[in-house]
Amino acid sequence: MANELIATERLRRELDSSDFPRPRETRVFAVSNQKGGVGKTTTTVNVAAALAQRGANVLVIDADPQGNASTALGVDHHSGTPSIYDVLLDDVPMAKVAQRCPEISSLWCIPATIDLAGADIELVSVVRREFRLHDALRDLLEGPGKDLDYVFIDCPPSLGLLTLNAMVVAQEVLIPIQCEYYALEGLTQLIKTVEMVRKHLNRELEVSTIVLTMFDARTNLAREVADEVRAHFPTQTLEQTIPRSVRVSEAPSHGQTVITHDPHSSGAVAYTAVAREIAMAGAPAQGEHQ
């Protein structure tokens, strides 16, 4: 335990003195895994918060009807609140529904409300149904959102039209994988979906980032799962893992991410390290202007 605390504090100090370069252009991530309970929303909001806290302009789009990302970011999302539902179904501009997060001024959220629960069915009969999010985000990035560095789309735990919309507009897919026995089960279907979208709807899409979550280094199982994931996805799997953490779990009940709730905790430090890896991967090459 003492060694873990020392290692966490050492990493936190290293991160405090690290540069988090901003990308050349807006990076759009679909955070997806059709398996529930893998830390998808937790990863979305904490990576977004960590990047925003280090100076990036970040937008989180909550595309999950459960609205958990909206809760964690402390934005209003009761029924009737202008939300991503209005963007997808009624052509309301994103700039009109985005809310600034109270804890971090450069972090914004487009909330999800319970209205989104029926959107997969309602979208079926809509013109350009796979491109609704694409068209809305393009308008935002060409206008009031032109200075955004990152957009993270928190997808529902399914491969329906909401997730498809996210993959059509994203360049990158970020997949959180829980370090447990069935970790890779279902991942095959997700990869097939990404390939289908790339072939037919979005040639730019790629699985760029895999984050190992709920990692317990004391167990053989966690280490074996991590080794297996790295063997299958050596370049996509980040070096930093996310440990199990009570602080990470309790932060949303305070309407916060763990980044602001307890910045010294192991979870906050781990997610900040993940954010640094993501930032470094999109850094301008030497000689380019940021």
Short mmCIF file of C-alpha atoms in Angstrom, two decimals:
data_model
loop_
_atom_site.label_atom_id
_atom_site.label_comp_id
_atom_site.label_asym_id
_atom_site.label_seq_id
_atom_site.Cartn_x
_atom_site.Cartn_y
_atom_site.Cartn_z
CA MET A 1 0.00 0.00 0.00
CA ALA A 2 2.76 2.44 0.96
CA ASN A 3 4.64 1.66 -2.27
CA GLU A 4 1.48 2.34 -4.30
CA LEU A 5 0.98 5.70 -2.61
CA ILE A 6 4.60 6.67 -3.22
CA ALA A 7 4.38 5.60 -6.88
CA THR A 8 1.14 7.57 -7.35
CA GLU A 9 2.62 10.72 -5.82
CA ARG A 10 5.77 10.39 -7.91
CA LEU A 11 3.68 10.05 -11.10
CA ARG A 12 1.49 13.01 -10.10
CA ARG A 13 4.54 15.24 -9.70
CA GLU A 14 5.91 14.08 -13.03
CA LEU A 15 2.59 14.87 -14.70
CA ASP A 16 2.48 18.32 -13.08
CA SER A 17 5.70 19.22 -14.87
CA SER A 18 4.74 17.56 -18.17
CA ASP A 19 3.66 19.28 -21.34
CA PHE A 20 0.25 18.32 -22.76
CA PRO A 21 0.57 19.49 -26.37
CA ARG A 22 -2.61 20.58 -28.11
CA PRO A 23 -3.43 18.83 -31.41
CA ARG A 24 -3.04 20.35 -34.86
CA GLU A 25 -6.77 20.10 -35.44
CA THR A 26 -9.83 18.91 -33.55
CA ARG A 27 -9.63 15.23 -32.61
CA VAL A 28 -13.01 13.49 -32.42
CA PHE A 29 -13.28 10.27 -30.39
CA ALA A 30 -16.15 7.81 -30.20
CA VAL A 31 -15.78 6.10 -26.81
CA SER A 32 -17.39 2.74 -27.35
CA ASN A 33 -17.78 -0.77 -26.00
CA GLN A 34 -21.08 -2.61 -26.31
CA LYS A 35 -20.23 -4.48 -23.13
CA GLY A 36 -21.59 -2.56 -20.13
CA GLY A 37 -19.74 -1.84 -16.91
CA VAL A 38 -16.27 -1.47 -18.40
CA GLY A 39 -15.69 2.14 -17.36
CA LYS A 40 -16.71 3.72 -20.66
CA THR A 41 -18.43 6.81 -19.28
CA THR A 42 -15.90 7.11 -16.44
CA THR A 43 -13.06 7.08 -18.98
CA THR A 44 -14.82 9.62 -21.20
CA VAL A 45 -15.41 12.24 -18.52
CA ASN A 46 -12.11 11.86 -16.68
CA VAL A 47 -9.89 11.95 -19.78
CA ALA A 48 -11.88 14.96 -21.03
CA ALA A 49 -11.54 16.71 -17.67
CA ALA A 50 -7.81 15.97 -17.43
CA LEU A 51 -7.16 17.40 -20.89
CA ALA A 52 -9.32 20.47 -20.22
CA GLN A 53 -7.55 21.09 -16.92
CA ARG A 54 -4.25 21.14 -18.81
CA GLY A 55 -5.43 23.89 -21.15
CA ALA A 56 -7.31 22.11 -23.94
CA ASN A 57 -10.78 23.13 -25.11
CA VAL A 58 -12.87 19.99 -24.78
CA LEU A 59 -16.46 19.02 -25.61
CA VAL A 60 -18.16 15.89 -24.29
CA ILE A 61 -21.24 14.74 -26.19
CA ASP A 62 -23.37 12.48 -24.00
CA ALA A 63 -24.99 10.08 -26.47
CA ASP A 64 -26.02 7.53 -23.82
CA PRO A 65 -29.69 7.76 -22.70
CA GLN A 66 -28.59 7.00 -19.13
CA GLY A 67 -27.01 10.46 -19.01
CA ASN A 68 -24.21 9.40 -16.67
CA ALA A 69 -21.61 11.59 -18.37
CA SER A 70 -23.89 14.60 -17.88
CA THR A 71 -24.20 13.74 -14.18
CA ALA A 72 -20.43 13.41 -13.71
CA LEU A 73 -19.80 16.73 -15.45
CA GLY A 74 -22.33 18.52 -13.26
CA VAL A 75 -24.61 19.78 -16.05
CA ASP A 76 -28.40 19.92 -15.99
CA HIS A 77 -30.05 17.01 -17.84
CA HIS A 78 -33.57 16.61 -16.47
CA SER A 79 -36.34 15.79 -18.94
CA GLY A 80 -37.04 18.81 -21.13
CA THR A 81 -33.50 20.21 -20.94
CA PRO A 82 -32.18 21.06 -24.43
CA SER A 83 -29.99 18.06 -25.25
CA ILE A 84 -28.39 15.88 -27.88
CA TYR A 85 -31.88 14.54 -28.62
CA ASP A 86 -32.92 17.96 -29.96
CA VAL A 87 -29.76 18.11 -32.07
CA LEU A 88 -30.35 14.68 -33.65
CA LEU A 89 -34.10 14.83 -34.15
CA ASP A 90 -34.96 18.53 -34.44
CA ASP A 91 -31.83 20.06 -36.03
CA VAL A 92 -31.15 22.32 -33.03
CA PRO A 93 -27.57 23.68 -33.32
CA MET A 94 -25.10 22.13 -30.86
CA ALA A 95 -24.02 25.56 -29.65
CA LYS A 96 -27.53 26.14 -28.30
CA VAL A 97 -27.58 23.01 -26.13
CA ALA A 98 -23.94 22.87 -24.94
CA GLN A 99 -23.38 23.70 -21.26
CA ARG A 100 -20.13 24.80 -19.67
CA CYS A 101 -19.08 22.47 -16.86
CA PRO A 102 -19.02 24.27 -13.51
CA GLU A 103 -15.68 22.84 -12.33
CA ILE A 104 -13.51 23.46 -15.44
CA SER A 105 -14.14 26.49 -17.66
CA SER A 106 -12.69 24.99 -20.87
CA LEU A 107 -14.83 21.83 -20.62
CA TRP A 108 -18.27 21.72 -22.23
CA CYS A 109 -20.99 19.08 -22.32
CA ILE A 110 -23.95 18.43 -24.58
CA PRO A 111 -26.20 16.52 -22.19
CA ALA A 112 -28.37 13.47 -22.69
CA THR A 113 -31.89 13.27 -21.25
CA ILE A 114 -34.29 10.38 -20.93
CA ASP A 115 -35.83 11.55 -24.24
CA LEU A 116 -32.85 9.92 -25.94
CA ALA A 117 -34.08 6.44 -24.94
CA GLY A 118 -36.28 6.19 -28.03
CA ALA A 119 -33.92 7.92 -30.44
CA ASP A 120 -32.58 4.70 -32.00
CA ILE A 121 -36.11 3.89 -33.16
CA GLU A 122 -37.04 7.46 -34.09
CA LEU A 123 -33.92 7.88 -36.21
CA VAL A 124 -34.80 4.91 -38.44
CA SER A 125 -37.17 6.98 -40.60
CA VAL A 126 -35.08 10.19 -40.61
CA VAL A 127 -33.27 11.35 -43.76
CA ARG A 128 -29.47 10.83 -43.54
CA ARG A 129 -30.03 9.02 -40.25
CA GLU A 130 -26.38 7.90 -39.91
CA PHE A 131 -25.11 11.44 -40.55
CA ARG A 132 -27.21 13.49 -38.12
CA LEU A 133 -24.40 13.89 -35.60
CA HIS A 134 -21.82 14.36 -38.35
CA ASP A 135 -23.70 17.28 -39.89
CA ALA A 136 -24.39 18.94 -36.54
CA LEU A 137 -20.79 18.65 -35.32
CA ARG A 138 -19.39 19.87 -38.65
CA ASP A 139 -21.53 23.02 -38.33
CA LEU A 140 -20.26 23.54 -34.77
CA LEU A 141 -16.58 23.07 -35.70
CA GLU A 142 -16.91 25.45 -38.64
CA GLY A 143 -18.51 28.08 -36.40
CA PRO A 144 -18.58 28.67 -32.64
CA GLY A 145 -16.65 25.48 -31.88
CA LYS A 146 -13.73 26.09 -34.22
CA ASP A 147 -11.28 26.34 -31.28
CA LEU A 148 -12.15 22.93 -29.82
CA ASP A 149 -9.16 20.62 -29.40
CA TYR A 150 -11.04 17.44 -28.49
CA VAL A 151 -14.55 16.04 -28.82
CA PHE A 152 -15.41 12.88 -26.90
CA ILE A 153 -18.68 11.11 -27.70
CA ASP A 154 -19.87 8.81 -24.91
CA CYS A 155 -21.69 6.03 -26.77
CA PRO A 156 -24.40 3.76 -25.32
CA PRO A 157 -23.47 0.13 -24.57
CA SER A 158 -24.91 -1.10 -27.88
CA LEU A 159 -24.15 -0.91 -31.59
CA GLY A 160 -27.34 0.88 -32.67
CA LEU A 161 -27.91 4.11 -34.57
CA LEU A 162 -26.60 6.35 -31.77
CA THR A 163 -23.25 4.56 -31.77
CA LEU A 164 -23.25 4.48 -35.57
CA ASN A 165 -23.76 8.25 -35.66
CA ALA A 166 -20.77 8.67 -33.35
CA MET A 167 -18.56 6.46 -35.53
CA VAL A 168 -19.55 8.29 -38.70
CA VAL A 169 -18.34 11.63 -37.33
CA ALA A 170 -15.31 10.42 -35.33
CA GLN A 171 -11.78 9.87 -36.61
CA GLU A 172 -10.82 7.72 -33.65
CA VAL A 173 -12.42 5.03 -31.51
CA LEU A 174 -11.37 4.80 -27.87
CA ILE A 175 -12.22 1.43 -26.30
CA PRO A 176 -12.11 0.93 -22.52
CA ILE A 177 -11.58 -2.75 -21.66
CA GLN A 178 -12.11 -4.12 -18.18
CA CYS A 179 -9.36 -6.45 -16.99
CA GLU A 180 -11.57 -9.47 -16.43
CA TYR A 181 -12.10 -12.94 -17.90
CA TYR A 182 -14.52 -11.93 -20.69
CA ALA A 183 -12.59 -8.79 -21.65
CA LEU A 184 -12.07 -9.65 -25.31
CA GLU A 185 -15.47 -11.27 -25.75
CA GLY A 186 -17.63 -8.96 -27.85
CA LEU A 187 -14.64 -6.90 -28.92
CA THR A 188 -14.59 -8.83 -32.19
CA GLN A 189 -18.08 -7.53 -33.03
CA LEU A 190 -17.06 -3.97 -32.20
CA ILE A 191 -14.01 -4.23 -34.47
CA LYS A 192 -16.24 -5.60 -37.25
CA THR A 193 -18.59 -2.65 -36.81
CA VAL A 194 -15.66 -0.22 -37.05
CA GLU A 195 -14.50 -1.96 -40.24
CA MET A 196 -18.01 -1.76 -41.71
CA VAL A 197 -18.28 1.95 -40.92
CA ARG A 198 -14.83 2.59 -42.38
CA LYS A 199 -15.71 0.73 -45.57
CA HIS A 200 -19.11 2.28 -46.20
CA LEU A 201 -19.48 5.53 -44.25
CA ASN A 202 -16.22 6.96 -42.84
CA ARG A 203 -12.83 6.04 -44.28
CA GLU A 204 -10.99 8.05 -41.61
CA LEU A 205 -12.21 5.94 -38.69
CA GLU A 206 -9.67 3.85 -36.78
CA VAL A 207 -9.35 2.18 -33.41
CA SER A 208 -6.59 4.41 -32.07
CA THR A 209 -6.76 3.92 -28.31
CA ILE A 210 -7.47 1.08 -25.89
CA VAL A 211 -7.52 1.77 -22.15
CA LEU A 212 -7.28 -1.06 -19.61
CA THR A 213 -9.67 -0.26 -16.75
CA MET A 214 -10.33 -1.67 -13.26
CA PHE A 215 -6.82 -3.09 -13.25
CA ASP A 216 -5.62 -4.87 -10.12
CA ALA A 217 -1.91 -5.65 -10.46
CA ARG A 218 -2.10 -8.03 -7.50
CA THR A 219 -4.10 -10.62 -9.47
CA ASN A 220 -2.75 -12.99 -12.10
CA LEU A 221 -5.98 -12.64 -14.08
CA ALA A 222 -5.61 -8.88 -14.56
CA ARG A 223 -2.01 -9.26 -15.72
CA GLU A 224 -2.95 -12.10 -18.09
CA VAL A 225 -5.81 -10.09 -19.60
CA ALA A 226 -3.55 -7.07 -20.01
CA ASP A 227 -0.91 -9.20 -21.75
CA GLU A 228 -3.53 -10.70 -24.06
CA VAL A 229 -4.96 -7.31 -25.03
CA ARG A 230 -1.47 -5.93 -25.68
CA ALA A 231 -0.64 -8.99 -27.80
CA HIS A 232 -3.70 -8.39 -30.00
CA PHE A 233 -3.46 -4.56 -30.05
CA PRO A 234 0.18 -3.64 -29.34
CA THR A 235 0.13 -0.12 -30.76
CA GLN A 236 -3.36 0.89 -29.63
CA THR A 237 -3.16 -0.21 -25.98
CA LEU A 238 -1.95 2.57 -23.72
CA GLU A 239 0.87 1.94 -21.28
CA GLN A 240 -1.04 3.48 -18.37
CA THR A 241 -3.75 1.33 -16.77
CA ILE A 242 -6.65 2.49 -14.60
CA PRO A 243 -6.76 0.94 -11.12
CA ARG A 244 -9.92 0.14 -9.20
CA SER A 245 -10.63 3.21 -7.10
CA VAL A 246 -13.35 4.17 -4.63
CA ARG A 247 -12.69 7.84 -5.40
CA VAL A 248 -13.42 7.30 -9.09
CA SER A 249 -16.74 5.60 -8.25
CA GLU A 250 -17.93 8.21 -5.74
CA ALA A 251 -17.02 11.35 -7.72
CA PRO A 252 -20.20 11.40 -9.91
CA SER A 253 -22.39 11.49 -6.78
CA HIS A 254 -20.83 14.92 -6.17
CA GLY A 255 -21.49 16.00 -9.77
CA GLN A 256 -17.77 15.86 -10.46
CA THR A 257 -15.06 13.88 -12.18
CA VAL A 258 -12.34 12.37 -10.01
CA ILE A 259 -9.94 14.89 -11.59
CA THR A 260 -11.54 17.70 -9.57
CA HIS A 261 -13.04 15.60 -6.74
CA ASP A 262 -9.71 14.19 -5.54
CA PRO A 263 -6.79 15.14 -7.81
CA HIS A 264 -4.25 13.29 -5.63
CA SER A 265 -6.10 9.94 -5.79
CA SER A 266 -4.70 7.01 -7.77
CA GLY A 267 -7.64 7.18 -10.19
CA ALA A 268 -7.19 10.87 -10.95
CA VAL A 269 -3.44 10.47 -11.48
CA ALA A 270 -3.98 7.42 -13.74
CA TYR A 271 -6.55 9.21 -15.91
CA THR A 272 -4.27 12.25 -16.17
CA ALA A 273 -1.49 9.92 -17.36
CA VAL A 274 -3.88 8.44 -19.93
CA ALA A 275 -4.74 11.97 -21.07
CA ARG A 276 -1.03 12.74 -21.50
CA GLU A 277 -0.55 9.63 -23.68
CA ILE A 278 -3.51 10.70 -25.83
CA ALA A 279 -2.18 14.27 -26.08
CA MET A 280 1.30 13.09 -27.03
CA ALA A 281 -0.12 10.82 -29.75
CA GLY A 282 -1.75 13.82 -31.44
CA ALA A 283 1.09 16.27 -30.90
CA PRO A 284 2.31 18.27 -33.87
CA ALA A 285 5.54 16.98 -35.37
CA GLN A 286 8.70 18.93 -34.65
CA GLY A 287 8.85 22.08 -36.72
CA GLU A 288 5.05 22.34 -37.01
CA HIS A 289 3.18 25.15 -35.32
CA GLN A 290 0.59 24.14 -32.73
#
